[in-house]
């Protein structure tokens, strides 16, 4: 067995030989003719000419050997239900859902937008879509109607799939009314909406001629088998929207073959999950972690994937460890925020259940602090593997690879570059590579490895200008994260270089939140910054200039107005984008050329030096920020 250093070196020295070997982990309908085509930088094509299908690799190929093994186990502490599906049963459910979509005209290249809670039907919908050669776009159920409409107009789906409602902390979150509103707001709404009625929202209504009751449609497809549509490796499998520095979200486009190979390899080299073992990822399918490591990765690997609807403290703080015990979970994936929440509970919950099967707990989403990592490692007796990646990468960029070599870990570090990634730490201004221990911008020298985004949906030019134009000296992919590398080669991620906020692992553009705040009729101007938070990593904070100051004339009026603005953000963007505070000022700190001094505002919020202020137009504006924070 090669060392991790040798394994990584080979992936860079001989990428075609390396990835050709990894490609044997999936089934190909037609073999590829060329491993890598990189004739139009920075666009890379992997496994050119090969034909495969994500659904086939995740479901069909396992039915013969492990048809009676559990493929998907769904546990909901919100509705107090459990459902399990063997690979044979998953095959049947996916085919029925695919038949429903096929009857609605969905075929190769069509888009299907999925706006669903964490239910098995959401997984069936994803797999059914790619089975047909169509492209799914899953939108997190926490986004509001206006955000959903923006994604509809960008993806232009033929069909939308939704549910009556989701549940969180025992509270009903009605989804269908948001879908109805998004259909009204969208310029290009889909022709049909398939509705999975859970019976939670008793007020839900269906629109005649447009809405399809899934239970009724499913009943007509009993025993139907839908042939797999084979796709050339580089044809798209899905679109997943992620925030950027502009108000318009970016549709990250993923290919088919490269993604399947990358996930299959990562399940062995990084996540150490063997076929037949239980794998538990606590994310949501609306995020990239859910796509890669609730749905596709574990199923392609032949694992039993556990899908959880609920929070880590209900019915008590031991629920996750009970799941580990009951299903003999060997590998688990969660976030530092979730572990910090559990750290505040009675430590007895960490010892109540038998977690001896758990070999590794993987944590990603935001930087993992050393006290949290040490606490959970000692409490569980499991090894902690910190890893770092993005929606754009699809799988880890920085990680230990215990399936290759069980290298020592350093608390607070996601270890080394994963195989396939040629990383550089570049000086923000000069572009030169920084010295050991010096802060630099984390970059990837192209071609990007298999599984990484292939472009931005419908906008190749934006893909190049957003990710590959930060440095004049060379074309490199920019992660927009600061990092350092120590003398032993371990990386430490320090936070964003741009105006994107990382809230509990979910990236939100400050511009998106600002636009939502400004949707309130009385807001003239606003600045939103991300402020360090001990639990979530960062939280958004807003500073607003109002048109009618009489509405904030007293502390009571100001507090009421703040609540109004929060409600506007909930309506425009969703509660996920709600600022922790809205502070009122009469002027925002800007340069003489009119640029907002976001970093200075952020520094003041965090009690740091605001830096060079020689270009500030009105120094009193910063004093207003300080005064607003004191108030």
Coordinates of C-alpha atoms in Angstrom, one line a residue:
X1 CA 0.0 0.0 0.0
X2 CA 1.3 3.4 -1.0
X3 CA 1.7 6.2 1.6
X4 CA -0.7 9.1 1.3
X5 CA 2.1 11.3 0.0
X6 CA 2.9 8.7 -2.7
X7 CA -0.8 8.2 -3.6
X8 CA -1.3 12.0 -4.0
X9 CA 1.9 12.4 -6.0
X10 CA 0.9 9.7 -8.4
X11 CA -2.5 11.3 -8.9
X12 CA -0.7 14.5 -10.1
X13 CA 2.1 12.9 -12.0
X14 CA 0.0 10.4 -13.9
X15 CA -3.6 11.6 -13.7
X16 CA -4.8 9.6 -16.6
X17 CA -3.4 6.3 -15.3
X18 CA -4.6 7.1 -11.7
X19 CA -8.2 8.0 -12.6
X20 CA -8.4 5.1 -15.2
X21 CA -7.9 2.8 -12.3
X22 CA -10.4 4.5 -10.1
X23 CA -12.9 4.4 -12.9
X24 CA -13.1 0.7 -12.5
X25 CA -15.1 1.3 -9.3
X26 CA -18.3 2.1 -11.3
X27 CA -20.1 0.3 -14.2
X28 CA -19.8 1.7 -17.7
X29 CA -22.4 0.9 -20.4
X30 CA -19.8 2.0 -23.0
X31 CA -16.1 2.3 -22.1
X32 CA -14.4 5.7 -22.3
X33 CA -11.9 6.4 -25.1
X34 CA -9.9 9.1 -23.3
X35 CA -9.5 9.7 -19.6
X36 CA -8.9 13.5 -19.7
X37 CA -9.5 16.0 -22.4
X38 CA -8.1 19.5 -21.5
X39 CA -7.9 21.3 -24.8
X40 CA -10.0 24.3 -23.7
X41 CA -8.7 25.5 -20.3
X42 CA -10.1 25.8 -17.7
X43 CA -12.9 23.4 -19.0
X44 CA -11.9 19.7 -18.4
X45 CA -13.7 16.6 -19.7
X46 CA -13.2 13.3 -17.9
X47 CA -13.7 9.8 -19.3
X48 CA -14.6 11.1 -22.7
X49 CA -16.9 8.9 -24.8
X50 CA -17.8 6.7 -21.9
X51 CA -21.5 6.1 -21.2
X52 CA -22.9 5.5 -17.7
X53 CA -25.8 6.6 -15.5
X54 CA -25.8 7.6 -11.8
X55 CA -29.0 5.8 -11.0
X56 CA -27.8 2.6 -12.5
X57 CA -24.6 2.7 -10.5
X58 CA -26.5 3.7 -7.3
X59 CA -29.3 1.1 -7.6
X60 CA -29.6 -1.3 -10.5
X61 CA -26.1 -2.8 -10.3
X62 CA -26.6 -3.8 -6.7
X63 CA -29.9 -5.5 -7.0
X64 CA -28.6 -8.9 -8.0
X65 CA -26.0 -9.3 -5.2
X66 CA -27.5 -7.2 -2.4
X67 CA -31.2 -6.9 -3.3
X68 CA -32.3 -7.8 0.2
X69 CA -29.8 -5.5 1.9
X70 CA -31.1 -2.2 3.3
X71 CA -30.1 0.6 0.8
X72 CA -32.0 3.5 2.5
X73 CA -33.1 3.8 6.1
X74 CA -35.2 6.8 6.9
X75 CA -35.6 7.9 10.5
X76 CA -37.8 10.9 11.4
X77 CA -37.9 12.2 15.0
X78 CA -40.2 14.9 13.7
X79 CA -43.1 12.6 12.7
X80 CA -41.9 9.6 14.8
X81 CA -41.6 7.2 11.8
X82 CA -39.0 4.9 10.4
X83 CA -39.0 3.4 6.9
X84 CA -36.4 1.1 5.3
X85 CA -35.9 0.1 1.7
X86 CA -33.8 -2.7 0.4
X87 CA -31.9 -2.3 -2.8
X88 CA -34.7 -4.3 -4.5
X89 CA -37.4 -2.1 -3.0
X90 CA -35.5 1.1 -3.9
X91 CA -35.2 -0.1 -7.5
X92 CA -39.0 -0.5 -7.6
X93 CA -39.7 2.9 -6.0
X94 CA -37.3 4.7 -8.3
X95 CA -38.8 3.0 -11.4
X96 CA -42.3 4.0 -10.3
X97 CA -41.3 7.7 -9.8
X98 CA -39.4 7.7 -13.1
X99 CA -42.5 6.4 -14.8
X100 CA -44.6 9.2 -13.3
X101 CA -42.0 11.8 -14.6
X102 CA -41.8 10.1 -18.0
X103 CA -45.6 10.3 -18.4
X104 CA -45.3 14.1 -17.7
X105 CA -42.9 14.4 -20.7
X106 CA -39.6 14.4 -18.8
X107 CA -36.7 13.1 -20.8
X108 CA -33.0 13.5 -21.5
X109 CA -31.7 17.0 -20.8
X110 CA -34.9 18.2 -19.2
X111 CA -34.7 19.8 -15.8
X112 CA -36.7 18.7 -12.7
X113 CA -36.7 21.0 -9.7
X114 CA -37.0 19.3 -6.3
X115 CA -38.2 21.3 -3.3
X116 CA -38.7 18.6 -0.7
X117 CA -38.3 17.9 3.0
X118 CA -36.0 15.1 4.2
X119 CA -38.2 12.1 3.1
X120 CA -37.4 9.0 1.1
X121 CA -39.5 10.3 -1.8
X122 CA -36.9 13.1 -2.3
X123 CA -34.3 10.4 -2.8
X124 CA -36.6 8.5 -5.2
X125 CA -37.1 11.8 -7.1
X126 CA -33.4 12.5 -7.5
X127 CA -32.6 9.0 -8.7
X128 CA -35.6 8.8 -11.0
X129 CA -34.6 12.1 -12.6
X130 CA -31.1 11.0 -13.5
X131 CA -32.4 7.6 -14.5
X132 CA -34.2 9.3 -17.3
X133 CA -31.1 11.3 -18.3
X134 CA -32.8 14.4 -17.0
X135 CA -31.1 17.0 -14.7
X136 CA -32.3 17.7 -11.2
X137 CA -32.0 20.8 -9.2
X138 CA -32.7 20.3 -5.5
X139 CA -33.6 23.5 -3.6
X140 CA -33.2 23.5 0.1
X141 CA -36.7 23.6 1.8
X142 CA -35.7 26.7 3.9
X143 CA -35.6 29.1 0.9
X144 CA -38.6 31.4 0.4
X145 CA -40.8 31.7 -2.7
X146 CA -38.8 34.6 -4.3
X147 CA -35.5 32.6 -4.0
X148 CA -37.3 29.5 -5.4
X149 CA -38.7 31.6 -8.3
X150 CA -35.2 32.8 -9.2
X151 CA -34.0 29.3 -9.4
X152 CA -37.0 28.2 -11.5
X153 CA -36.2 31.0 -14.0
X154 CA -32.6 30.0 -14.2
X155 CA -33.1 26.3 -14.6
X156 CA -36.4 26.4 -16.4
X157 CA -37.6 23.0 -15.2
X158 CA -40.3 21.0 -17.0
X159 CA -41.6 19.6 -13.7
X160 CA -41.3 20.6 -10.1
X161 CA -41.6 18.1 -7.2
X162 CA -42.7 19.2 -3.8
X163 CA -44.5 18.1 -0.6
X164 CA -47.3 19.5 1.5
X165 CA -44.9 20.3 4.3
X166 CA -41.7 19.6 6.3
X167 CA -41.2 19.6 10.0
X168 CA -38.5 21.2 12.2
X169 CA -38.4 21.1 16.0
X170 CA -42.0 19.9 15.9
X171 CA -43.1 22.9 13.9
X172 CA -44.9 22.5 10.5
X173 CA -43.1 24.2 7.6
X174 CA -45.7 24.5 4.8
X175 CA -44.0 24.1 1.5
X176 CA -46.9 23.9 -1.0
X177 CA -48.0 27.6 -0.4
X178 CA -44.4 28.7 -1.1
X179 CA -44.4 26.6 -4.3
X180 CA -47.7 28.2 -5.4
X181 CA -46.3 31.7 -4.7
X182 CA -43.1 30.9 -6.6
X183 CA -45.1 29.7 -9.6
X184 CA -46.9 33.1 -9.6
X185 CA -43.6 35.0 -9.3
X186 CA -41.6 33.0 -11.9
X187 CA -41.5 34.1 -15.5
X188 CA -41.0 30.5 -16.7
X189 CA -42.9 28.2 -14.3
X190 CA -43.0 24.5 -15.0
X191 CA -46.1 22.9 -16.5
X192 CA -46.6 20.4 -13.7
X193 CA -46.0 20.1 -10.0
X194 CA -45.9 16.6 -8.5
X195 CA -47.0 16.8 -4.8
X196 CA -46.1 14.2 -2.2
X197 CA -48.8 14.6 0.4
X198 CA -47.5 13.6 3.9
X199 CA -50.8 14.6 5.5
X200 CA -49.0 17.2 7.7
X201 CA -50.5 20.4 6.2
X202 CA -54.3 19.9 6.3
X203 CA -54.8 23.2 4.5
X204 CA -52.9 22.2 1.3
X205 CA -54.8 22.5 -1.9
X206 CA -54.0 21.2 -5.4
X207 CA -54.4 23.3 -8.6
X208 CA -56.5 21.5 -11.1
X209 CA -54.7 20.6 -14.3
X210 CA -51.3 21.6 -13.0
X211 CA -50.7 19.7 -9.7
X212 CA -50.3 15.9 -9.7
X213 CA -51.0 13.9 -6.5
X214 CA -48.0 11.6 -6.3
X215 CA -49.7 8.8 -4.4
X216 CA -52.4 8.5 -7.1
X217 CA -49.9 8.7 -10.0
X218 CA -47.6 6.1 -8.3
X219 CA -50.5 3.6 -7.9
X220 CA -50.8 3.5 -11.7
X221 CA -47.2 2.5 -12.1
X222 CA -47.1 -0.7 -10.1
X223 CA -44.4 -3.0 -11.4
X224 CA -43.4 -0.7 -14.2
X225 CA -39.7 -0.7 -15.2
X226 CA -38.2 2.3 -16.9
X227 CA -35.1 1.7 -19.0
X228 CA -31.9 3.6 -18.0
X229 CA -30.9 6.5 -20.3
X230 CA -27.2 6.2 -20.8
X231 CA -25.3 9.5 -20.8
X232 CA -21.9 10.4 -22.1
X233 CA -19.7 10.9 -19.1
X234 CA -19.6 14.7 -19.4
X235 CA -23.4 15.3 -19.9
X236 CA -24.8 17.1 -16.8
X237 CA -26.4 15.2 -13.9
X238 CA -27.6 18.0 -11.8
X239 CA -27.6 21.8 -11.0
X240 CA -27.1 22.9 -7.4
X241 CA -27.3 26.6 -6.6
X242 CA -24.8 28.3 -4.4
X243 CA -24.3 31.9 -3.2
X244 CA -21.8 34.3 -4.5
X245 CA -20.9 37.9 -4.2
X246 CA -23.7 39.0 -6.5
X247 CA -27.4 38.7 -5.7
X248 CA -27.9 36.1 -8.4
X249 CA -27.1 32.5 -7.2
X250 CA -24.7 30.4 -9.3
X251 CA -26.0 27.1 -10.7
X252 CA -23.1 24.7 -10.2
X253 CA -23.3 22.1 -13.0
X254 CA -22.0 18.6 -12.3
X255 CA -21.2 16.0 -14.9
X256 CA -22.1 12.3 -14.7
X257 CA -19.1 9.9 -15.1
X258 CA -16.5 12.0 -13.3
X259 CA -18.8 12.6 -10.3
X260 CA -19.7 8.9 -10.0
X261 CA -16.0 7.9 -10.1
X262 CA -15.0 10.6 -7.6
X263 CA -17.6 9.6 -5.1
X264 CA -16.9 5.8 -5.5
X265 CA -13.2 6.5 -4.8
X266 CA -13.9 8.8 -1.9
X267 CA -16.1 6.3 -0.1
X268 CA -13.1 3.9 0.1
X269 CA -10.1 6.2 0.3
X270 CA -11.5 8.9 2.5
X271 CA -14.7 7.7 4.2
X272 CA -13.7 4.1 4.8
X273 CA -17.1 2.6 4.2
X274 CA -17.4 -1.0 2.9
X275 CA -20.3 -2.3 0.9
X276 CA -23.0 -3.5 3.3
X277 CA -22.0 -1.2 6.2
X278 CA -24.2 1.6 7.5
X279 CA -23.1 5.1 6.6
X280 CA -24.8 8.1 8.4
X281 CA -24.6 11.6 7.1
X282 CA -26.6 14.2 9.1
X283 CA -26.8 16.8 6.3
X284 CA -29.8 17.8 4.2
X285 CA -30.3 16.7 0.6
X286 CA -30.7 20.4 -0.3
X287 CA -26.9 20.9 0.2
X288 CA -24.0 19.3 -1.7
X289 CA -23.1 17.1 1.3
X290 CA -26.5 15.6 1.1
X291 CA -26.2 15.0 -2.7
X292 CA -22.8 13.4 -2.4
X293 CA -22.9 11.6 0.9
X294 CA -26.6 10.9 1.7
X295 CA -27.6 9.9 -1.8
X296 CA -25.1 9.1 -4.4
X297 CA -21.8 8.2 -2.6
X298 CA -23.1 5.6 -0.2
X299 CA -25.5 4.0 -2.7
X300 CA -22.8 3.8 -5.5
X301 CA -20.7 2.1 -2.9
X302 CA -23.3 -0.5 -1.9
X303 CA -23.6 0.9 1.6
X304 CA -26.7 1.3 3.7
X305 CA -27.3 5.1 3.8
X306 CA -29.2 6.6 6.8
X307 CA -31.3 9.6 6.2
X308 CA -32.4 11.6 9.2
X309 CA -35.3 14.1 9.5
X310 CA -34.8 16.0 12.7
X311 CA -32.4 17.9 14.9
X312 CA -29.6 16.5 17.1
X313 CA -31.4 17.3 20.4
X314 CA -34.8 15.8 19.8
X315 CA -36.2 13.8 21.5
X316 CA -32.9 14.1 23.4
X317 CA -29.2 14.7 22.8
X318 CA -28.5 11.0 22.5
X319 CA -30.6 10.4 19.3
X320 CA -27.6 10.3 16.9
X321 CA -25.7 7.9 19.0
X322 CA -28.7 5.7 19.4
X323 CA -28.9 5.5 15.6
X324 CA -25.2 4.6 15.5
X325 CA -25.8 1.8 18.0
X326 CA -29.0 0.5 16.4
X327 CA -27.7 0.4 12.8
X328 CA -24.0 -0.4 13.7
X329 CA -22.8 2.7 11.8
X330 CA -19.1 2.5 10.9
X331 CA -18.6 6.0 9.3
X332 CA -20.5 9.2 10.1
X333 CA -20.5 12.6 8.6
X334 CA -21.7 15.8 10.4
X335 CA -20.8 19.5 10.9
X336 CA -18.8 21.3 13.6
X337 CA -21.9 23.4 14.4
X338 CA -23.9 20.3 15.2
X339 CA -21.2 19.0 17.5
X340 CA -20.9 22.3 19.3
X341 CA -24.7 22.2 19.9
X342 CA -24.3 18.7 21.5
X343 CA -21.3 19.9 23.5
X344 CA -23.7 22.1 25.5
X345 CA -25.9 19.2 26.5
X346 CA -25.4 16.7 29.4
X347 CA -22.2 14.8 28.6
X348 CA -23.9 11.6 29.8
X349 CA -25.7 11.4 26.5
X350 CA -22.4 10.7 24.8
X351 CA -21.9 7.6 26.8
X352 CA -25.4 6.2 27.0
X353 CA -25.3 4.2 23.8
X354 CA -22.8 1.7 22.3
X355 CA -20.9 3.5 19.6
X356 CA -18.1 1.0 19.4
X357 CA -18.8 0.3 15.7
X358 CA -18.1 3.9 14.8
X359 CA -14.6 4.0 13.3
X360 CA -14.6 7.6 12.0
X361 CA -16.6 10.8 12.5
X362 CA -16.0 13.2 9.6
X363 CA -16.7 16.9 10.1
X364 CA -16.9 19.6 7.5
X365 CA -18.8 22.8 6.7
X366 CA -16.8 25.4 8.6
X367 CA -13.5 25.5 10.4
X368 CA -13.4 22.9 13.3
X369 CA -12.0 24.4 16.5
X370 CA -9.6 22.3 18.6
X371 CA -11.6 22.2 21.8
X372 CA -14.7 20.8 20.0
X373 CA -12.7 18.2 18.0
X374 CA -10.9 17.0 21.2
X375 CA -14.1 16.9 23.2
X376 CA -16.1 14.8 20.6
X377 CA -13.1 12.5 20.0
X378 CA -12.6 11.7 23.7
X379 CA -16.4 11.4 24.3
X380 CA -17.1 8.9 21.5
X381 CA -13.8 7.1 21.4
X382 CA -13.9 7.5 17.6
X383 CA -11.3 9.1 15.3
X384 CA -12.2 12.5 14.0
X385 CA -11.4 13.4 10.4
X386 CA -11.8 17.1 9.6
X387 CA -12.2 17.8 5.9
X388 CA -12.8 20.9 3.7
X389 CA -14.6 21.3 0.5
X390 CA -17.3 23.3 -1.4
X391 CA -20.4 23.0 -3.4
X392 CA -18.2 23.5 -6.4
X393 CA -15.8 20.7 -5.7
X394 CA -18.5 18.0 -4.9
X395 CA -16.1 16.1 -2.6
X396 CA -13.2 17.0 -0.2
X397 CA -10.4 19.2 -1.3
X398 CA -8.5 18.9 2.0
X399 CA -8.7 15.8 4.0
X400 CA -6.9 12.9 5.6
X401 CA -7.3 9.6 3.6
X402 CA -7.4 6.9 6.2
X403 CA -8.3 4.4 3.5
X404 CA -4.9 5.0 2.0
X405 CA -2.8 5.7 5.0
X406 CA -3.9 6.5 8.6
X407 CA -1.8 9.6 8.9
X408 CA -1.7 11.5 12.2
X409 CA -4.3 14.3 12.5
X410 CA -3.8 17.7 13.9
X411 CA -6.8 19.2 15.7
X412 CA -8.0 22.3 13.7
X413 CA -6.5 21.1 10.4
X414 CA -8.3 19.3 7.6
X415 CA -4.9 17.7 6.9
X416 CA -3.6 17.6 3.3
X417 CA -4.6 18.1 -0.3
X418 CA -6.8 15.2 -1.4
X419 CA -5.6 13.1 -4.3
X420 CA -6.3 14.8 -7.7
X421 CA -5.9 18.3 -6.3
X422 CA -2.8 20.4 -7.0
X423 CA -3.1 23.2 -4.4
X424 CA -1.4 26.5 -4.2
X425 CA -1.4 29.2 -1.5
X426 CA -1.1 32.5 -3.3
X427 CA -0.5 36.0 -2.0
X428 CA -3.7 38.1 -2.4
X429 CA -1.9 40.9 -4.3
X430 CA 1.3 39.6 -5.9
X431 CA 0.0 36.1 -6.7
X432 CA 3.3 34.6 -5.6
X433 CA 3.1 31.4 -3.5
X434 CA 3.4 32.3 0.2
X435 CA 5.9 30.9 2.6
X436 CA 5.3 28.2 5.2
X437 CA 3.0 29.6 7.9
X438 CA 2.0 32.6 5.9
X439 CA -1.6 33.3 5.0
X440 CA -2.6 32.9 1.4
X441 CA -5.6 32.4 -0.9
X442 CA -6.2 28.7 -1.3
X443 CA -6.2 27.9 -5.1
X444 CA -6.4 24.8 -7.3
X445 CA -4.2 24.5 -10.4
X446 CA -6.5 23.1 -13.2
X447 CA -7.6 20.8 -14.6
X448 CA -10.1 20.3 -11.8
X449 CA -10.3 16.6 -10.8
X450 CA -13.3 14.4 -11.6
X451 CA -16.4 15.3 -9.6
X452 CA -15.7 19.0 -9.5
X453 CA -18.1 21.4 -11.2
X454 CA -17.9 21.5 -15.0
X455 CA -19.3 25.0 -15.4
X456 CA -22.0 27.4 -14.2
X457 CA -25.4 26.4 -15.7
X458 CA -25.9 28.3 -18.9
X459 CA -23.0 30.7 -18.3
X460 CA -19.6 29.5 -19.2
X461 CA -18.2 33.0 -19.2
X462 CA -19.3 33.5 -15.5
X463 CA -17.6 30.2 -14.6
X464 CA -14.3 31.5 -16.0
X465 CA -14.6 35.1 -14.7
X466 CA -15.8 34.0 -11.2
X467 CA -13.3 31.3 -10.4
X468 CA -10.3 31.6 -12.7
X469 CA -9.6 35.4 -13.1
X470 CA -8.4 36.3 -9.6
X471 CA -4.7 36.3 -10.4
X472 CA -3.0 37.8 -13.5
X473 CA 0.1 35.6 -13.4
X474 CA -1.7 32.3 -14.0
X475 CA -5.1 30.7 -14.4
X476 CA -6.0 29.0 -11.1
X477 CA -9.3 28.1 -9.5
X478 CA -9.9 30.3 -6.5
X479 CA -11.7 28.9 -3.5
X480 CA -12.0 32.4 -1.9
X481 CA -10.8 31.0 1.4
X482 CA -7.7 32.0 3.3
X483 CA -5.4 29.2 4.5
X484 CA -2.0 28.5 5.9
X485 CA 0.3 25.5 5.6
X486 CA 2.6 24.4 8.3
X487 CA 6.1 22.9 8.1
X488 CA 4.6 19.4 8.1
X489 CA 2.3 20.1 5.1
X490 CA -0.9 20.4 7.1
X491 CA -3.4 23.1 6.0
X492 CA -5.4 25.3 8.2
X493 CA -8.4 27.1 6.7
X494 CA -9.0 30.6 8.1
X495 CA -12.2 32.0 6.5
X496 CA -13.5 33.8 3.4
X497 CA -11.6 36.3 1.3
X498 CA -14.9 37.6 -0.3
X499 CA -18.3 38.8 0.8
X500 CA -19.8 35.3 1.4
X501 CA -20.8 34.3 4.9
X502 CA -20.4 30.8 6.1
X503 CA -23.4 30.2 8.5
X504 CA -23.2 26.7 10.0
X505 CA -21.6 25.4 6.8
X506 CA -24.2 27.1 4.5
X507 CA -22.8 29.8 2.3
X508 CA -24.9 33.0 1.9
X509 CA -23.9 36.0 -0.2
X510 CA -24.1 39.3 1.6
X511 CA -25.6 40.8 -1.5
X512 CA -28.5 38.3 -1.4
X513 CA -29.3 39.2 2.2
X514 CA -28.9 42.9 1.5
X515 CA -31.4 42.7 -1.4
X516 CA -33.8 40.9 1.0
X517 CA -33.5 43.6 3.6
X518 CA -33.9 46.3 1.0
X519 CA -37.2 44.7 -0.1
X520 CA -38.7 46.4 3.0
X521 CA -40.2 49.7 1.9
X522 CA -38.6 51.8 4.6
X523 CA -35.0 50.7 4.0
X524 CA -32.9 53.1 1.9
X525 CA -29.5 51.4 2.2
X526 CA -28.0 48.5 4.0
X527 CA -24.7 46.7 4.6
X528 CA -24.5 43.1 5.7
X529 CA -21.4 41.5 7.1
X530 CA -20.5 38.1 8.5
X531 CA -19.6 38.2 12.2
X532 CA -17.7 35.4 14.0
X533 CA -20.0 33.2 16.2
X534 CA -18.9 30.6 18.6
X535 CA -21.7 28.2 17.6
X536 CA -22.3 28.7 13.9
X537 CA -18.9 29.9 12.7
X538 CA -20.5 33.2 11.4
X539 CA -23.8 35.0 11.5
X540 CA -25.0 37.8 9.3
X541 CA -25.4 41.3 10.8
X542 CA -27.2 44.1 9.0
X543 CA -26.7 47.9 9.3
X544 CA -29.6 49.8 7.7
X545 CA -30.3 53.4 6.8
X546 CA -34.1 54.0 6.9
X547 CA -36.1 56.5 4.8
X548 CA -38.5 57.5 7.6
X549 CA -36.5 57.9 10.9
X550 CA -39.7 58.5 12.8
X551 CA -40.3 54.8 12.7
X552 CA -37.2 54.2 14.8
X553 CA -37.5 57.2 17.0
X554 CA -37.7 55.2 20.3
X555 CA -36.0 52.0 21.3
X556 CA -39.5 50.3 21.3
X557 CA -40.2 51.5 17.8
X558 CA -36.8 50.5 16.6
X559 CA -37.2 47.0 18.0
X560 CA -40.6 46.6 16.3
X561 CA -39.1 47.9 13.0
X562 CA -36.2 45.4 13.3
X563 CA -38.8 42.5 13.6
X564 CA -40.6 43.8 10.5
X565 CA -37.4 43.8 8.5
X566 CA -36.5 40.3 9.8
X567 CA -40.0 39.1 8.6
X568 CA -39.3 40.7 5.2
X569 CA -36.0 38.7 4.9
X570 CA -37.9 35.5 5.8
X571 CA -40.4 36.2 3.0
X572 CA -37.8 37.2 0.4
X573 CA -35.0 34.8 1.1
X574 CA -36.0 32.4 3.9
X575 CA -35.2 32.2 7.6
X576 CA -31.8 30.8 6.7
X577 CA -30.8 34.4 5.6
X578 CA -32.2 36.2 8.6
X579 CA -29.6 38.6 10.2
X580 CA -28.8 38.1 13.9
X581 CA -29.4 41.8 14.3
X582 CA -30.6 44.8 12.2
X583 CA -28.9 47.9 13.6
X584 CA -30.0 51.4 12.4
X585 CA -27.6 54.1 11.4
X586 CA -27.9 57.3 9.4
X587 CA -24.8 56.6 7.2
X588 CA -22.8 53.6 6.1
X589 CA -18.9 53.7 6.1
X590 CA -17.7 54.1 2.5
X591 CA -14.6 55.1 0.6
X592 CA -14.7 58.5 -1.2
X593 CA -15.4 56.5 -4.4
X594 CA -18.5 55.0 -2.8
X595 CA -17.3 51.5 -2.0
X596 CA -18.7 50.0 1.3
X597 CA -16.0 49.3 3.9
X598 CA -17.3 45.8 4.7
X599 CA -14.1 44.5 6.3
X600 CA -13.9 47.6 8.6
X601 CA -17.5 47.1 9.6
X602 CA -16.8 43.4 10.3
X603 CA -13.7 44.2 12.3
X604 CA -15.6 46.5 14.5
X605 CA -18.4 43.9 15.1
X606 CA -15.7 41.4 16.1
X607 CA -13.8 43.9 18.3
X608 CA -10.8 44.1 16.0
X609 CA -8.8 47.0 14.5
X610 CA -10.8 48.3 11.4
X611 CA -7.5 48.7 9.5
X612 CA -6.5 51.4 7.0
X613 CA -9.2 54.1 6.9
X614 CA -7.3 56.8 4.9
X615 CA -9.9 56.5 2.0
X616 CA -13.0 56.8 4.2
X617 CA -15.4 59.5 3.3
X618 CA -17.1 60.1 6.7
X619 CA -15.2 58.8 9.8
X620 CA -18.4 59.4 11.8
X621 CA -20.1 56.6 10.0
X622 CA -17.8 54.1 11.8
X623 CA -18.6 55.7 15.1
X624 CA -22.3 55.1 14.3
X625 CA -21.5 51.4 13.8
X626 CA -19.8 51.2 17.2
X627 CA -22.7 53.1 18.9
X628 CA -25.3 50.9 17.2
X629 CA -23.5 47.8 18.6
X630 CA -23.4 49.2 22.1
X631 CA -27.1 50.0 21.9

